[in-house]
mmCIF file with all atom_site columns, C-alpha atoms in Angstrom:
data_model
loop_
_atom_site.group_PDB
_atom_site.id
_atom_site.type_symbol
_atom_site.label_atom_id
_atom_site.label_alt_id
_atom_site.label_comp_id
_atom_site.label_asym_id
_atom_site.label_entity_id
_atom_site.label_seq_id
_atom_site.pdbx_PDB_ins_code
_atom_site.Cartn_x
_atom_site.Cartn_y
_atom_site.Cartn_z
_atom_site.occupancy
_atom_site.B_iso_or_equiv
_atom_site.pdbx_formal_charge
_atom_site.auth_seq_id
_atom_site.auth_comp_id
_atom_site.auth_asym_id
_atom_site.auth_atom_id
_atom_site.pdbx_PDB_model_num
ATOM 1   C CA . UNK A 1 1   ? 92.362  89.936  116.672 1.00 95.00 ? 12  UNK A CA 1
ATOM 2   C CA . UNK A 1 2   ? 92.800  92.401  113.841 1.00 97.00 ? 13  UNK A CA 1
ATOM 3   C CA . UNK A 1 3   ? 93.951  95.766  115.167 1.00 98.00 ? 14  UNK A CA 1
ATOM 4   C CA . UNK A 1 4   ? 92.920  98.573  112.830 1.00 98.00 ? 15  UNK A CA 1
ATOM 5   C CA . UNK A 1 5   ? 93.266  102.327 112.842 1.00 98.00 ? 16  UNK A CA 1
ATOM 6   C CA . UNK A 1 6   ? 90.401  104.407 111.498 1.00 98.00 ? 17  UNK A CA 1
ATOM 7   C CA . UNK A 1 7   ? 91.178  108.026 110.693 1.00 98.00 ? 18  UNK A CA 1
ATOM 8   C CA . UNK A 1 8   ? 90.173  110.984 108.541 1.00 98.00 ? 19  UNK A CA 1
ATOM 9   C CA . UNK A 1 9   ? 92.907  113.378 107.465 1.00 98.00 ? 20  UNK A CA 1
ATOM 10  C CA . UNK A 1 10  ? 93.404  116.203 105.015 1.00 98.00 ? 21  UNK A CA 1
ATOM 11  C CA . UNK A 1 11  ? 95.931  116.591 102.196 1.00 98.00 ? 22  UNK A CA 1
ATOM 12  C CA . UNK A 1 12  ? 98.618  117.584 104.754 1.00 98.00 ? 23  UNK A CA 1
ATOM 13  C CA . UNK A 1 13  ? 97.792  114.640 107.103 1.00 98.00 ? 24  UNK A CA 1
ATOM 14  C CA . UNK A 1 14  ? 95.985  117.009 109.510 1.00 98.00 ? 25  UNK A CA 1
ATOM 15  C CA . UNK A 1 15  ? 93.483  115.209 111.722 1.00 97.00 ? 26  UNK A CA 1
ATOM 16  C CA . UNK A 1 16  ? 92.229  117.915 114.068 1.00 96.00 ? 27  UNK A CA 1
ATOM 17  C CA . UNK A 1 17  ? 92.293  121.442 115.380 1.00 95.00 ? 28  UNK A CA 1
ATOM 18  C CA . UNK A 1 18  ? 91.599  122.634 118.921 1.00 91.00 ? 29  UNK A CA 1
ATOM 19  C CA . UNK A 1 19  ? 90.577  119.117 120.022 1.00 87.00 ? 30  UNK A CA 1
ATOM 20  C CA . UNK A 1 20  ? 87.917  118.884 117.299 1.00 90.00 ? 31  UNK A CA 1
ATOM 21  C CA . UNK A 1 21  ? 87.640  117.144 113.961 1.00 92.00 ? 32  UNK A CA 1
ATOM 22  C CA . UNK A 1 22  ? 88.670  119.316 111.021 1.00 96.00 ? 33  UNK A CA 1
ATOM 23  C CA . UNK A 1 23  ? 85.195  118.919 109.546 1.00 96.00 ? 34  UNK A CA 1
ATOM 24  C CA . UNK A 1 24  ? 82.184  116.650 109.740 1.00 93.00 ? 35  UNK A CA 1
ATOM 25  C CA . UNK A 1 25  ? 81.437  114.676 106.610 1.00 97.00 ? 36  UNK A CA 1
ATOM 26  C CA . UNK A 1 26  ? 78.108  112.871 106.837 1.00 97.00 ? 37  UNK A CA 1
ATOM 27  C CA . UNK A 1 27  ? 79.200  109.974 104.623 1.00 97.00 ? 38  UNK A CA 1
ATOM 28  C CA . UNK A 1 28  ? 82.434  109.575 106.619 1.00 98.00 ? 39  UNK A CA 1
ATOM 29  C CA . UNK A 1 29  ? 80.568  109.481 109.940 1.00 96.00 ? 40  UNK A CA 1
ATOM 30  C CA . UNK A 1 30  ? 78.189  106.855 108.511 1.00 97.00 ? 41  UNK A CA 1
ATOM 31  C CA . UNK A 1 31  ? 81.150  104.803 107.256 1.00 98.00 ? 42  UNK A CA 1
ATOM 32  C CA . UNK A 1 32  ? 82.841  105.088 110.680 1.00 98.00 ? 43  UNK A CA 1
ATOM 33  C CA . UNK A 1 33  ? 79.699  103.807 112.388 1.00 97.00 ? 44  UNK A CA 1
ATOM 34  C CA . UNK A 1 34  ? 79.238  100.917 109.936 1.00 98.00 ? 45  UNK A CA 1
ATOM 35  C CA . UNK A 1 35  ? 82.849  99.781  110.329 1.00 98.00 ? 46  UNK A CA 1
ATOM 36  C CA . UNK A 1 36  ? 83.116  100.057 114.121 1.00 98.00 ? 47  UNK A CA 1
ATOM 37  C CA . UNK A 1 37  ? 79.658  98.988  115.317 1.00 98.00 ? 48  UNK A CA 1
ATOM 38  C CA . UNK A 1 38  ? 79.911  95.857  117.457 1.00 98.00 ? 49  UNK A CA 1
ATOM 39  C CA . UNK A 1 39  ? 83.680  96.128  117.920 1.00 98.00 ? 50  UNK A CA 1
ATOM 40  C CA . UNK A 1 40  ? 85.886  97.595  120.648 1.00 98.00 ? 51  UNK A CA 1
ATOM 41  C CA . UNK A 1 41  ? 87.112  101.129 119.976 1.00 98.00 ? 52  UNK A CA 1
ATOM 42  C CA . UNK A 1 42  ? 90.237  102.553 121.604 1.00 98.00 ? 53  UNK A CA 1
ATOM 43  C CA . UNK A 1 43  ? 90.783  106.263 122.172 1.00 98.00 ? 54  UNK A CA 1
ATOM 44  C CA . UNK A 1 44  ? 92.588  108.776 124.296 1.00 97.00 ? 55  UNK A CA 1
ATOM 45  C CA . UNK A 1 45  ? 91.106  111.036 126.943 1.00 95.00 ? 56  UNK A CA 1
ATOM 46  C CA . UNK A 1 46  ? 90.845  114.091 124.672 1.00 94.00 ? 57  UNK A CA 1
ATOM 47  C CA . UNK A 1 47  ? 89.077  112.102 121.958 1.00 95.00 ? 58  UNK A CA 1
ATOM 48  C CA . UNK A 1 48  ? 86.583  110.809 124.514 1.00 96.00 ? 59  UNK A CA 1
ATOM 49  C CA . UNK A 1 49  ? 85.916  114.347 125.757 1.00 94.00 ? 60  UNK A CA 1
ATOM 50  C CA . UNK A 1 50  ? 85.369  115.506 122.172 1.00 92.00 ? 61  UNK A CA 1
ATOM 51  C CA . UNK A 1 51  ? 82.519  113.016 121.639 1.00 93.00 ? 62  UNK A CA 1
ATOM 52  C CA . UNK A 1 52  ? 79.269  115.009 121.747 1.00 91.00 ? 63  UNK A CA 1
ATOM 53  C CA . UNK A 1 53  ? 77.269  112.394 123.692 1.00 94.00 ? 64  UNK A CA 1
ATOM 54  C CA . UNK A 1 54  ? 79.933  110.431 125.561 1.00 94.00 ? 65  UNK A CA 1
ATOM 55  C CA . UNK A 1 55  ? 80.605  106.741 124.947 1.00 97.00 ? 66  UNK A CA 1
ATOM 56  C CA . UNK A 1 56  ? 79.609  105.543 121.486 1.00 98.00 ? 67  UNK A CA 1
ATOM 57  C CA . UNK A 1 57  ? 76.725  103.041 121.595 1.00 97.00 ? 68  UNK A CA 1
ATOM 58  C CA . UNK A 1 58  ? 76.965  99.389  120.559 1.00 98.00 ? 69  UNK A CA 1
ATOM 59  C CA . UNK A 1 59  ? 80.766  99.312  120.925 1.00 98.00 ? 70  UNK A CA 1
ATOM 60  C CA . UNK A 1 60  ? 83.079  98.589  123.839 1.00 98.00 ? 71  UNK A CA 1
ATOM 61  C CA . UNK A 1 61  ? 84.636  102.009 124.483 1.00 98.00 ? 72  UNK A CA 1
ATOM 62  C CA . UNK A 1 62  ? 88.191  101.872 125.840 1.00 98.00 ? 73  UNK A CA 1
ATOM 63  C CA . UNK A 1 63  ? 89.917  105.065 126.963 1.00 98.00 ? 74  UNK A CA 1
ATOM 64  C CA . UNK A 1 64  ? 93.631  105.355 127.647 1.00 98.00 ? 75  UNK A CA 1
ATOM 65  C CA . UNK A 1 65  ? 94.419  107.865 130.385 1.00 97.00 ? 76  UNK A CA 1
ATOM 66  C CA . UNK A 1 66  ? 97.183  108.096 132.938 1.00 93.00 ? 77  UNK A CA 1
ATOM 67  C CA . UNK A 1 67  ? 95.349  110.709 135.018 1.00 92.00 ? 78  UNK A CA 1
ATOM 68  C CA . UNK A 1 68  ? 91.613  109.905 134.974 1.00 90.00 ? 79  UNK A CA 1
ATOM 69  C CA . UNK A 1 69  ? 90.442  106.581 136.366 1.00 90.00 ? 80  UNK A CA 1
ATOM 70  C CA . UNK A 1 70  ? 86.819  106.495 135.169 1.00 93.00 ? 81  UNK A CA 1
ATOM 71  C CA . UNK A 1 71  ? 84.957  107.515 132.022 1.00 96.00 ? 82  UNK A CA 1
ATOM 72  C CA . UNK A 1 72  ? 81.194  106.935 131.988 1.00 95.00 ? 83  UNK A CA 1
ATOM 73  C CA . UNK A 1 73  ? 80.338  103.845 129.912 1.00 96.00 ? 84  UNK A CA 1
ATOM 74  C CA . UNK A 1 74  ? 83.982  102.974 129.200 1.00 98.00 ? 85  UNK A CA 1
ATOM 75  C CA . UNK A 1 75  ? 86.818  100.733 130.239 1.00 98.00 ? 86  UNK A CA 1
ATOM 76  C CA . UNK A 1 76  ? 89.784  102.837 131.321 1.00 97.00 ? 87  UNK A CA 1
ATOM 77  C CA . UNK A 1 77  ? 93.398  101.740 130.908 1.00 97.00 ? 88  UNK A CA 1
ATOM 78  C CA . UNK A 1 78  ? 96.699  103.444 131.657 1.00 97.00 ? 89  UNK A CA 1
ATOM 79  C CA . UNK A 1 79  ? 98.729  102.042 128.736 1.00 97.00 ? 90  UNK A CA 1
ATOM 80  C CA . UNK A 1 80  ? 98.665  100.388 125.328 1.00 97.00 ? 91  UNK A CA 1
ATOM 81  C CA . UNK A 1 81  ? 99.955  97.194  126.931 1.00 97.00 ? 92  UNK A CA 1
ATOM 82  C CA . UNK A 1 82  ? 97.058  97.164  129.401 1.00 97.00 ? 93  UNK A CA 1
ATOM 83  C CA . UNK A 1 83  ? 94.575  97.648  126.539 1.00 98.00 ? 94  UNK A CA 1
ATOM 84  C CA . UNK A 1 84  ? 96.047  94.768  124.557 1.00 97.00 ? 95  UNK A CA 1
ATOM 85  C CA . UNK A 1 85  ? 95.664  92.440  127.569 1.00 98.00 ? 96  UNK A CA 1
ATOM 86  C CA . UNK A 1 86  ? 91.932  93.151  127.993 1.00 98.00 ? 97  UNK A CA 1
ATOM 87  C CA . UNK A 1 87  ? 89.741  90.099  127.256 1.00 98.00 ? 98  UNK A CA 1
ATOM 88  C CA . UNK A 1 88  ? 87.408  92.452  125.335 1.00 97.00 ? 99  UNK A CA 1
ATOM 89  C CA . UNK A 1 89  ? 90.315  93.181  122.989 1.00 98.00 ? 100 UNK A CA 1
ATOM 90  C CA . UNK A 1 90  ? 92.084  89.808  122.938 1.00 97.00 ? 101 UNK A CA 1
ATOM 91  C CA . UNK A 1 91  ? 88.836  87.958  122.169 1.00 97.00 ? 102 UNK A CA 1
ATOM 92  C CA . UNK A 1 92  ? 87.507  90.433  119.586 1.00 98.00 ? 103 UNK A CA 1
ATOM 93  C CA . UNK A 1 93  ? 87.569  89.657  115.878 1.00 98.00 ? 104 UNK A CA 1
ATOM 94  C CA . UNK A 1 94  ? 88.486  93.300  115.188 1.00 98.00 ? 105 UNK A CA 1
ATOM 95  C CA . UNK A 1 95  ? 89.425  96.320  117.251 1.00 98.00 ? 106 UNK A CA 1
ATOM 96  C CA . UNK A 1 96  ? 89.606  99.953  116.095 1.00 98.00 ? 107 UNK A CA 1
ATOM 97  C CA . UNK A 1 97  ? 91.891  102.746 117.271 1.00 98.00 ? 108 UNK A CA 1
ATOM 98  C CA . UNK A 1 98  ? 89.974  106.005 116.771 1.00 98.00 ? 109 UNK A CA 1
ATOM 99  C CA . UNK A 1 99  ? 92.423  108.674 118.009 1.00 96.00 ? 110 UNK A CA 1
ATOM 100 C CA . UNK A 1 100 ? 93.775  111.092 118.894 1.00 95.00 ? 111 UNK A CA 1
ATOM 101 C CA . UNK A 1 101 ? 97.210  111.807 117.536 1.00 96.00 ? 112 UNK A CA 1
ATOM 102 C CA . UNK A 1 102 ? 99.260  110.387 120.424 1.00 96.00 ? 113 UNK A CA 1
ATOM 103 C CA . UNK A 1 103 ? 97.113  107.230 120.556 1.00 97.00 ? 114 UNK A CA 1
ATOM 104 C CA . UNK A 1 104 ? 97.507  106.749 116.794 1.00 98.00 ? 115 UNK A CA 1
ATOM 105 C CA . UNK A 1 105 ? 101.283 107.045 117.194 1.00 97.00 ? 116 UNK A CA 1
ATOM 106 C CA . UNK A 1 106 ? 101.348 104.504 120.022 1.00 97.00 ? 117 UNK A CA 1
ATOM 107 C CA . UNK A 1 107 ? 99.360  101.937 118.004 1.00 98.00 ? 118 UNK A CA 1
ATOM 108 C CA . UNK A 1 108 ? 100.717 102.718 114.517 1.00 97.00 ? 119 UNK A CA 1
ATOM 109 C CA . UNK A 1 109 ? 103.372 99.972  114.551 1.00 96.00 ? 120 UNK A CA 1
ATOM 110 C CA . UNK A 1 110 ? 100.934 97.462  116.040 1.00 97.00 ? 121 UNK A CA 1
ATOM 111 C CA . UNK A 1 111 ? 98.071  97.952  113.554 1.00 98.00 ? 122 UNK A CA 1
ATOM 112 C CA . UNK A 1 112 ? 97.580  95.577  110.649 1.00 98.00 ? 123 UNK A CA 1
ATOM 113 C CA . UNK A 1 113 ? 95.027  97.691  108.784 1.00 98.00 ? 124 UNK A CA 1
ATOM 114 C CA . UNK A 1 114 ? 94.318  101.386 108.201 1.00 98.00 ? 125 UNK A CA 1
ATOM 115 C CA . UNK A 1 115 ? 90.882  102.704 107.234 1.00 98.00 ? 126 UNK A CA 1
ATOM 116 C CA . UNK A 1 116 ? 91.497  106.200 105.891 1.00 98.00 ? 127 UNK A CA 1
ATOM 117 C CA . UNK A 1 117 ? 89.149  108.950 104.833 1.00 98.00 ? 128 UNK A CA 1
ATOM 118 C CA . UNK A 1 118 ? 91.232  111.328 102.733 1.00 98.00 ? 129 UNK A CA 1
ATOM 119 C CA . UNK A 1 119 ? 89.740  114.826 102.732 1.00 98.00 ? 130 UNK A CA 1
ATOM 120 C CA . UNK A 1 120 ? 90.715  116.678 99.550  1.00 98.00 ? 131 UNK A CA 1
ATOM 121 C CA . UNK A 1 121 ? 91.503  119.961 101.280 1.00 98.00 ? 132 UNK A CA 1
ATOM 122 C CA . UNK A 1 122 ? 94.249  121.413 103.464 1.00 98.00 ? 133 UNK A CA 1
ATOM 123 C CA . UNK A 1 123 ? 93.036  122.957 106.710 1.00 98.00 ? 134 UNK A CA 1
ATOM 124 C CA . UNK A 1 124 ? 95.300  125.812 107.748 1.00 97.00 ? 135 UNK A CA 1
ATOM 125 C CA . UNK A 1 125 ? 94.203  125.504 111.395 1.00 97.00 ? 136 UNK A CA 1
ATOM 126 C CA . UNK A 1 126 ? 95.140  121.804 111.754 1.00 98.00 ? 137 UNK A CA 1
ATOM 127 C CA . UNK A 1 127 ? 97.298  121.359 114.852 1.00 97.00 ? 138 UNK A CA 1
ATOM 128 C CA . UNK A 1 128 ? 97.564  117.550 115.084 1.00 96.00 ? 139 UNK A CA 1
ATOM 129 C CA . UNK A 1 129 ? 98.695  115.206 112.333 1.00 97.00 ? 140 UNK A CA 1
ATOM 130 C CA . UNK A 1 130 ? 98.656  111.556 111.343 1.00 97.00 ? 141 UNK A CA 1
ATOM 131 C CA . UNK A 1 131 ? 101.999 109.813 110.683 1.00 96.00 ? 142 UNK A CA 1
ATOM 132 C CA . UNK A 1 132 ? 103.138 109.357 107.076 1.00 95.00 ? 143 UNK A CA 1
ATOM 133 C CA . UNK A 1 133 ? 101.954 106.090 105.532 1.00 96.00 ? 144 UNK A CA 1
ATOM 134 C CA . UNK A 1 134 ? 104.931 104.367 103.898 1.00 96.00 ? 145 UNK A CA 1
ATOM 135 C CA . UNK A 1 135 ? 103.393 102.630 100.872 1.00 93.00 ? 146 UNK A CA 1
ATOM 136 C CA . UNK A 1 136 ? 106.741 101.414 99.593  1.00 90.00 ? 147 UNK A CA 1
ATOM 137 C CA . UNK A 1 137 ? 108.002 99.323  102.511 1.00 94.00 ? 148 UNK A CA 1
ATOM 138 C CA . UNK A 1 138 ? 105.311 99.023  105.183 1.00 96.00 ? 149 UNK A CA 1
ATOM 139 C CA . UNK A 1 139 ? 101.778 99.407  103.789 1.00 98.00 ? 150 UNK A CA 1
ATOM 140 C CA . UNK A 1 140 ? 99.962  98.471  100.614 1.00 97.00 ? 151 UNK A CA 1
ATOM 141 C CA . UNK A 1 141 ? 96.689  99.918  99.392  1.00 97.00 ? 152 UNK A CA 1
ATOM 142 C CA . UNK A 1 142 ? 94.020  97.231  99.129  1.00 97.00 ? 153 UNK A CA 1
ATOM 143 C CA . UNK A 1 143 ? 91.075  99.406  98.126  1.00 98.00 ? 154 UNK A CA 1
ATOM 144 C CA . UNK A 1 144 ? 90.251  102.963 97.155  1.00 97.00 ? 155 UNK A CA 1
ATOM 145 C CA . UNK A 1 145 ? 86.729  104.239 96.721  1.00 96.00 ? 156 UNK A CA 1
ATOM 146 C CA . UNK A 1 146 ? 85.545  106.687 94.132  1.00 95.00 ? 157 UNK A CA 1
ATOM 147 C CA . UNK A 1 147 ? 86.075  110.321 95.067  1.00 96.00 ? 158 UNK A CA 1
ATOM 148 C CA . UNK A 1 148 ? 82.934  111.774 96.593  1.00 98.00 ? 159 UNK A CA 1
ATOM 149 C CA . UNK A 1 149 ? 82.327  115.403 95.614  1.00 97.00 ? 160 UNK A CA 1
ATOM 150 C CA . UNK A 1 150 ? 81.358  118.109 98.078  1.00 97.00 ? 161 UNK A CA 1
ATOM 151 C CA . UNK A 1 151 ? 77.592  118.375 98.478  1.00 97.00 ? 162 UNK A CA 1
ATOM 152 C CA . UNK A 1 152 ? 74.990  119.639 100.958 1.00 96.00 ? 163 UNK A CA 1
ATOM 153 C CA . UNK A 1 153 ? 75.998  117.027 103.607 1.00 96.00 ? 164 UNK A CA 1
ATOM 154 C CA . UNK A 1 154 ? 79.720  116.860 102.890 1.00 96.00 ? 165 UNK A CA 1
ATOM 155 C CA . UNK A 1 155 ? 81.459  120.228 102.669 1.00 96.00 ? 166 UNK A CA 1
ATOM 156 C CA . UNK A 1 156 ? 84.676  118.878 101.114 1.00 98.00 ? 167 UNK A CA 1
ATOM 157 C CA . UNK A 1 157 ? 85.431  116.195 98.522  1.00 98.00 ? 168 UNK A CA 1
ATOM 158 C CA . UNK A 1 158 ? 86.960  112.981 99.907  1.00 98.00 ? 169 UNK A CA 1
ATOM 159 C CA . UNK A 1 159 ? 87.576  109.306 99.287  1.00 98.00 ? 170 UNK A CA 1
ATOM 160 C CA . UNK A 1 160 ? 88.063  106.168 101.365 1.00 98.00 ? 171 UNK A CA 1
ATOM 161 C CA . UNK A 1 161 ? 91.213  104.021 101.237 1.00 98.00 ? 172 UNK A CA 1
ATOM 162 C CA . UNK A 1 162 ? 92.138  100.820 103.047 1.00 98.00 ? 173 UNK A CA 1
ATOM 163 C CA . UNK A 1 163 ? 95.754  99.840  103.676 1.00 98.00 ? 174 UNK A CA 1
ATOM 164 C CA . UNK A 1 164 ? 97.189  96.544  104.934 1.00 98.00 ? 175 UNK A CA 1
ATOM 165 C CA . UNK A 1 165 ? 100.559 96.070  106.550 1.00 98.00 ? 176 UNK A CA 1
ATOM 166 C CA . UNK A 1 166 ? 102.967 94.267  104.222 1.00 96.00 ? 177 UNK A CA 1
#
């Protein structure tokens, strides 16, 4: 099973503010859906509560929470170790960690791939951040897309990058 992290962050590694995404980029949301459809996705309680319509369709939704035992349409686990023992995870070709900040930190050393959307802006209100990606000793960039300019569906310029653990 390939454990991947999928994340969008700004030029200061900000990933969210007030339990919300920093912005919504149509092309990024489409990319997220294309990459994760059909695969298990792992998230924390706050990330689940931030989803506008609950569990994401056509994916096994796994929520890590020490306090809440049930999330509609999801498998609930109390720890990273419990998640990694799930047959839905162990038997999957790929699995995606989708946030939030504390969940990213818990899985960061276990992930073999990072799918990053780099937003070319710094959001002053960002209050949660993604860890630094060490491209000298730990990660190597395997692909970088063209930079997409801001337009009517994407308020900020951005690009996609994929990293693999060395």
